C-alpha positions as protocol buffer text, in pm:
chain_id: "A"
residue {
  index: 1
  type: MET
  ca { x: -4656 y: -24216 z: -11660 }
}
residue {
  index: 2
  type: VAL
  ca { x: -4418 y: -24051 z: -11883 }
}
residue {
  index: 3
  type: PHE
  ca { x: -4414 y: -23698 z: -11921 }
}
residue {
  index: 4
  type: LYS
  ca { x: -4281 y: -23514 z: -12232 }
}
residue {
  index: 5
  type: SER
  ca { x: -4135 y: -23149 z: -12232 }
}
residue {
  index: 6
  type: GLY
  ca { x: -4038 y: -23019 z: -12551 }
}
residue {
  index: 7
  type: TYR
  ca { x: -3858 y: -23375 z: -12695 }
}
residue {
  index: 8
  type: ILE
  ca { x: -3705 y: -23483 z: -12359 }
}
residue {
  index: 9
  type: MET
  ca { x: -3918 y: -23715 z: -12160 }
}
residue {
  index: 10
  type: ILE
  ca { x: -3976 y: -23724 z: -11762 }
}
residue {
  index: 11
  type: SER
  ca { x: -3930 y: -24125 z: -11731 }
}
residue {
  index: 12
  type: ILE
  ca { x: -4057 y: -24303 z: -11375 }
}
residue {
  index: 13
  type: TYR
  ca { x: -3937 y: -24614 z: -11279 }
}
residue {
  index: 14
  type: GLU
  ca { x: -4281 y: -24754 z: -11233 }
}
residue {
  index: 15
  type: GLU
  ca { x: -4331 y: -24693 z: -11599 }
}
residue {
  index: 16
  type: TYR
  ca { x: -4056 y: -24926 z: -11677 }
}
residue {
  index: 17
  type: LEU
  ca { x: -4185 y: -25202 z: -11461 }
}
residue {
  index: 18
  type: THR
  ca { x: -4519 y: -25194 z: -11708 }
}
residue {
  index: 19
  type: LYS
  ca { x: -4273 y: -25303 z: -11996 }
}
residue {
  index: 20
  type: GLU
  ca { x: -4217 y: -25630 z: -12144 }
}
residue {
  index: 21
  type: LYS
  ca { x: -3971 y: -25861 z: -11987 }
}
residue {
  index: 22
  type: SER
  ca { x: -3896 y: -25591 z: -11753 }
}
residue {
  index: 23
  type: LEU
  ca { x: -3672 y: -25641 z: -11398 }
}
residue {
  index: 24
  type: ASN
  ca { x: -3745 y: -25479 z: -11056 }
}
residue {
  index: 25
  type: PHE
  ca { x: -3471 y: -25362 z: -10869 }
}
residue {
  index: 26
  type: GLU
  ca { x: -3479 y: -25669 z: -10609 }
}
residue {
  index: 27
  type: GLY
  ca { x: -3468 y: -25901 z: -10926 }
}
residue {
  index: 28
  type: MET
  ca { x: -3172 y: -25742 z: -11074 }
}
residue {
  index: 29
  type: ALA
  ca { x: -3011 y: -25725 z: -10720 }
}
residue {
  index: 30
  type: ALA
  ca { x: -3010 y: -26084 z: -10704 }
}
residue {
  index: 31
  type: LEU
  ca { x: -2864 y: -26169 z: -11062 }
}
residue {
  index: 32
  type: HIS
  ca { x: -2577 y: -25932 z: -10942 }
}
residue {
  index: 33
  type: HIS
  ca { x: -2515 y: -26114 z: -10654 }
}
residue {
  index: 34
  type: GLU
  ca { x: -2519 y: -26429 z: -10805 }
}
residue {
  index: 35
  type: ILE
  ca { x: -2231 y: -26303 z: -11026 }
}
residue {
  index: 36
  type: VAL
  ca { x: -2052 y: -26136 z: -10760 }
}
residue {
  index: 37
  type: SER
  ca { x: -2040 y: -26448 z: -10561 }
}
residue {
  index: 38
  type: GLU
  ca { x: -1975 y: -26689 z: -10834 }
}
residue {
  index: 39
  type: VAL
  ca { x: -1696 y: -26467 z: -10974 }
}
residue {
  index: 40
  type: GLY
  ca { x: -1505 y: -26448 z: -10596 }
}
residue {
  index: 41
  type: ASN
  ca { x: -1193 y: -26386 z: -10599 }
}
residue {
  index: 42
  type: ASP
  ca { x: -1117 y: -26572 z: -10933 }
}
residue {
  index: 43
  type: PRO
  ca { x: -840 y: -26334 z: -11149 }
}
residue {
  index: 44
  type: ASP
  ca { x: -958 y: -26449 z: -11496 }
}
residue {
  index: 45
  type: ALA
  ca { x: -1315 y: -26418 z: -11367 }
}
residue {
  index: 46
  type: LEU
  ca { x: -1262 y: -26081 z: -11214 }
}
residue {
  index: 47
  type: GLU
  ca { x: -1085 y: -25978 z: -11562 }
}
residue {
  index: 48
  type: LEU
  ca { x: -1433 y: -26075 z: -11762 }
}
residue {
  index: 49
  type: TYR
  ca { x: -1657 y: -25900 z: -11494 }
}
residue {
  index: 50
  type: ASP
  ca { x: -1464 y: -25580 z: -11521 }
}
residue {
  index: 51
  type: GLU
  ca { x: -1489 y: -25583 z: -11917 }
}
residue {
  index: 52
  type: LEU
  ca { x: -1871 y: -25684 z: -11842 }
}
residue {
  index: 53
  type: VAL
  ca { x: -1882 y: -25355 z: -11659 }
}
residue {
  index: 54
  type: CYS
  ca { x: -1706 y: -25123 z: -11910 }
}
residue {
  index: 55
  type: ALA
  ca { x: -1935 y: -25270 z: -12138 }
}
residue {
  index: 56
  type: ALA
  ca { x: -2273 y: -25173 z: -11924 }
}
residue {
  index: 57
  type: THR
  ca { x: -2081 y: -24846 z: -11853 }
}
residue {
  index: 58
  type: ARG
  ca { x: -2056 y: -24762 z: -12231 }
}
residue {
  index: 59
  type: TYR
  ca { x: -2397 y: -24893 z: -12330 }
}
residue {
  index: 60
  type: SER
  ca { x: -2629 y: -24753 z: -12037 }
}
residue {
  index: 61
  type: GLY
  ca { x: -2415 y: -24397 z: -12142 }
}
residue {
  index: 62
  type: ILE
  ca { x: -2563 y: -24399 z: -12450 }
}
residue {
  index: 63
  type: ARG
  ca { x: -2927 y: -24534 z: -12355 }
}
residue {
  index: 64
  type: ALA
  ca { x: -2942 y: -24245 z: -12061 }
}
residue {
  index: 65
  type: GLN
  ca { x: -2874 y: -23985 z: -12348 }
}
residue {
  index: 66
  type: TRP
  ca { x: -3170 y: -24154 z: -12576 }
}
residue {
  index: 67
  type: PHE
  ca { x: -3423 y: -23918 z: -12465 }
}
residue {
  index: 68
  type: LEU
  ca { x: -3234 y: -23619 z: -12472 }
}
residue {
  index: 69
  type: TRP
  ca { x: -3103 y: -23629 z: -12820 }
}
residue {
  index: 70
  type: ASN
  ca { x: -3338 y: -23540 z: -13114 }
}
residue {
  index: 71
  type: ARG
  ca { x: -3458 y: -23755 z: -13421 }
}
residue {
  index: 72
  type: GLU
  ca { x: -3166 y: -23684 z: -13630 }
}
residue {
  index: 73
  type: GLU
  ca { x: -2896 y: -23767 z: -13324 }
}
residue {
  index: 74
  type: ARG
  ca { x: -3080 y: -24080 z: -13269 }
}
residue {
  index: 75
  type: MET
  ca { x: -3027 y: -24196 z: -13587 }
}
residue {
  index: 76
  type: ASP
  ca { x: -2669 y: -24091 z: -13632 }
}
residue {
  index: 77
  type: LYS
  ca { x: -2590 y: -24297 z: -13283 }
}
residue {
  index: 78
  type: ASP
  ca { x: -2813 y: -24578 z: -13361 }
}
residue {
  index: 79
  type: SER
  ca { x: -2564 y: -24785 z: -13477 }
}
residue {
  index: 80
  type: ASP
  ca { x: -2347 y: -24703 z: -13181 }
}
residue {
  index: 81
  type: ARG
  ca { x: -2585 y: -24768 z: -12954 }
}
residue {
  index: 82
  type: THR
  ca { x: -2715 y: -25122 z: -13132 }
}
residue {
  index: 83
  type: SER
  ca { x: -2250 y: -25214 z: -13123 }
}
residue {
  index: 84
  type: CYS
  ca { x: -2231 y: -25125 z: -12756 }
}
residue {
  index: 85
  type: HIS
  ca { x: -2567 y: -25326 z: -12685 }
}
residue {
  index: 86
  type: ASN
  ca { x: -2398 y: -25599 z: -12904 }
}
residue {
  index: 87
  type: SER
  ca { x: -2061 y: -25621 z: -12693 }
}
residue {
  index: 88
  type: LEU
  ca { x: -2284 y: -25576 z: -12347 }
}
residue {
  index: 89
  type: ILE
  ca { x: -2451 y: -25921 z: -12459 }
}
residue {
  index: 90
  type: VAL
  ca { x: -2075 y: -26075 z: -12552 }
}
residue {
  index: 91
  type: LYS
  ca { x: -1942 y: -26001 z: -12234 }
}
residue {
  index: 92
  type: CYS
  ca { x: -2226 y: -26141 z: -12076 }
}
residue {
  index: 93
  type: ASN
  ca { x: -2187 y: -26444 z: -12247 }
}
residue {
  index: 94
  type: GLN
  ca { x: -1836 y: -26475 z: -12205 }
}
residue {
  index: 95
  type: LEU
  ca { x: -1828 y: -26423 z: -11860 }
}
residue {
  index: 96
  type: ALA
  ca { x: -2120 y: -26715 z: -11821 }
}
residue {
  index: 97
  type: ARG
  ca { x: -1915 y: -26957 z: -12036 }
}
residue {
  index: 98
  type: TYR
  ca { x: -1617 y: -26889 z: -11823 }
}
residue {
  index: 99
  type: LEU
  ca { x: -1816 y: -26942 z: -11519 }
}
residue {
  index: 100
  type: LYS
  ca { x: -1961 y: -27270 z: -11646 }
}
residue {
  index: 101
  type: MET
  ca { x: -1608 y: -27395 z: -11724 }
}
residue {
  index: 102
  type: GLN
  ca { x: -1542 y: -27330 z: -11351 }
}
residue {
  index: 103
  type: GLY
  ca { x: -1809 y: -27548 z: -11222 }
}
residue {
  index: 104
  type: LYS
  ca { x: -2035 y: -27242 z: -11100 }
}
residue {
  index: 105
  type: PRO
  ca { x: -2408 y: -27246 z: -11251 }
}
residue {
  index: 106
  type: ALA
  ca { x: -2425 y: -26887 z: -11395 }
}
residue {
  index: 107
  type: ASP
  ca { x: -2797 y: -26948 z: -11382 }
}
residue {
  index: 108
  type: TRP
  ca { x: -2825 y: -26553 z: -11364 }
}
residue {
  index: 109
  type: ARG
  ca { x: -2720 y: -26584 z: -11779 }
}
residue {
  index: 110
  type: ASP
  ca { x: -3004 y: -26794 z: -11818 }
}
residue {
  index: 111
  type: ALA
  ca { x: -3235 y: -26560 z: -11619 }
}
residue {
  index: 112
  type: LEU
  ca { x: -3157 y: -26282 z: -11842 }
}
residue {
  index: 113
  type: GLY
  ca { x: -3270 y: -26480 z: -12158 }
}
residue {
  index: 114
  type: TYR
  ca { x: -3149 y: -26524 z: -12499 }
}
residue {
  index: 115
  type: GLU
  ca { x: -3260 y: -26322 z: -12768 }
}
residue {
  index: 116
  type: GLU
  ca { x: -3308 y: -26622 z: -13037 }
}
residue {
  index: 117
  type: ASP
  ca { x: -3604 y: -26701 z: -12764 }
}
residue {
  index: 118
  type: ASP
  ca { x: -3782 y: -26391 z: -12738 }
}
residue {
  index: 119
  type: LYS
  ca { x: -3684 y: -26042 z: -12883 }
}
residue {
  index: 120
  type: TYR
  ca { x: -3715 y: -25906 z: -12529 }
}
residue {
  index: 121
  type: ASN
  ca { x: -3482 y: -26042 z: -12373 }
}
residue {
  index: 122
  type: ARG
  ca { x: -3203 y: -25838 z: -12554 }
}
residue {
  index: 123
  type: LYS
  ca { x: -3352 y: -25531 z: -12377 }
}
residue {
  index: 124
  type: ARG
  ca { x: -3325 y: -25710 z: -12065 }
}
residue {
  index: 125
  type: ILE
  ca { x: -3011 y: -25718 z: -12100 }
}
residue {
  index: 126
  type: GLY
  ca { x: -2986 y: -25412 z: -12176 }
}
residue {
  index: 127
  type: ASP
  ca { x: -3145 y: -25294 z: -11854 }
}
residue {
  index: 128
  type: PHE
  ca { x: -2959 y: -25520 z: -11640 }
}
residue {
  index: 129
  type: GLY
  ca { x: -2631 y: -25354 z: -11828 }
}
residue {
  index: 130
  type: CYS
  ca { x: -2770 y: -25036 z: -11677 }
}
residue {
  index: 131
  type: TYR
  ca { x: -2828 y: -25164 z: -11380 }
}
residue {
  index: 132
  type: ILE
  ca { x: -2475 y: -25262 z: -11326 }
}
residue {
  index: 133
  type: ALA
  ca { x: -2345 y: -24901 z: -11391 }
}
residue {
  index: 134
  type: PHE
  ca { x: -2599 y: -24787 z: -11189 }
}
residue {
  index: 135
  type: ILE
  ca { x: -2470 y: -24981 z: -10902 }
}
residue {
  index: 136
  type: ASN
  ca { x: -2093 y: -24900 z: -11008 }
}
residue {
  index: 137
  type: ALA
  ca { x: -2162 y: -24553 z: -11035 }
}
residue {
  index: 138
  type: ILE
  ca { x: -2322 y: -24470 z: -10709 }
}
residue {
  index: 139
  type: ASN
  ca { x: -2049 y: -24664 z: -10494 }
}
residue {
  index: 140
  type: ALA
  ca { x: -1816 y: -24427 z: -10696 }
}
residue {
  index: 141
  type: ARG
  ca { x: -1858 y: -24163 z: -10424 }
}
């Protein structure tokens, strides 16, 4: 159920779960644990992971404000949101490619899916980016 107050929407987690290609917290946590395990202490992988976290944080900041902006603000910021989303996908791909070169399975990347296979996989990757930003933020207390 999503509630509207003016142009601000009040969202709940259960509504998100009804969306196409949504990932529940447990699924996102499992994918994140795979990444963390595969990255380990590899300095190059850690640098790529840091870049992924930065891209996820930028993207999630824009996405979190989406319901707070009116139509004109959304139109004005849409190209920035798309650019940040593209950057997040690139960072996922770069990390997965590197890990595979190191002999790691990087199955998490396949589990997120590819936009070429299904347009909703793009949203799924964005959701996962928001999860990464969320985990980073709550651990920064």
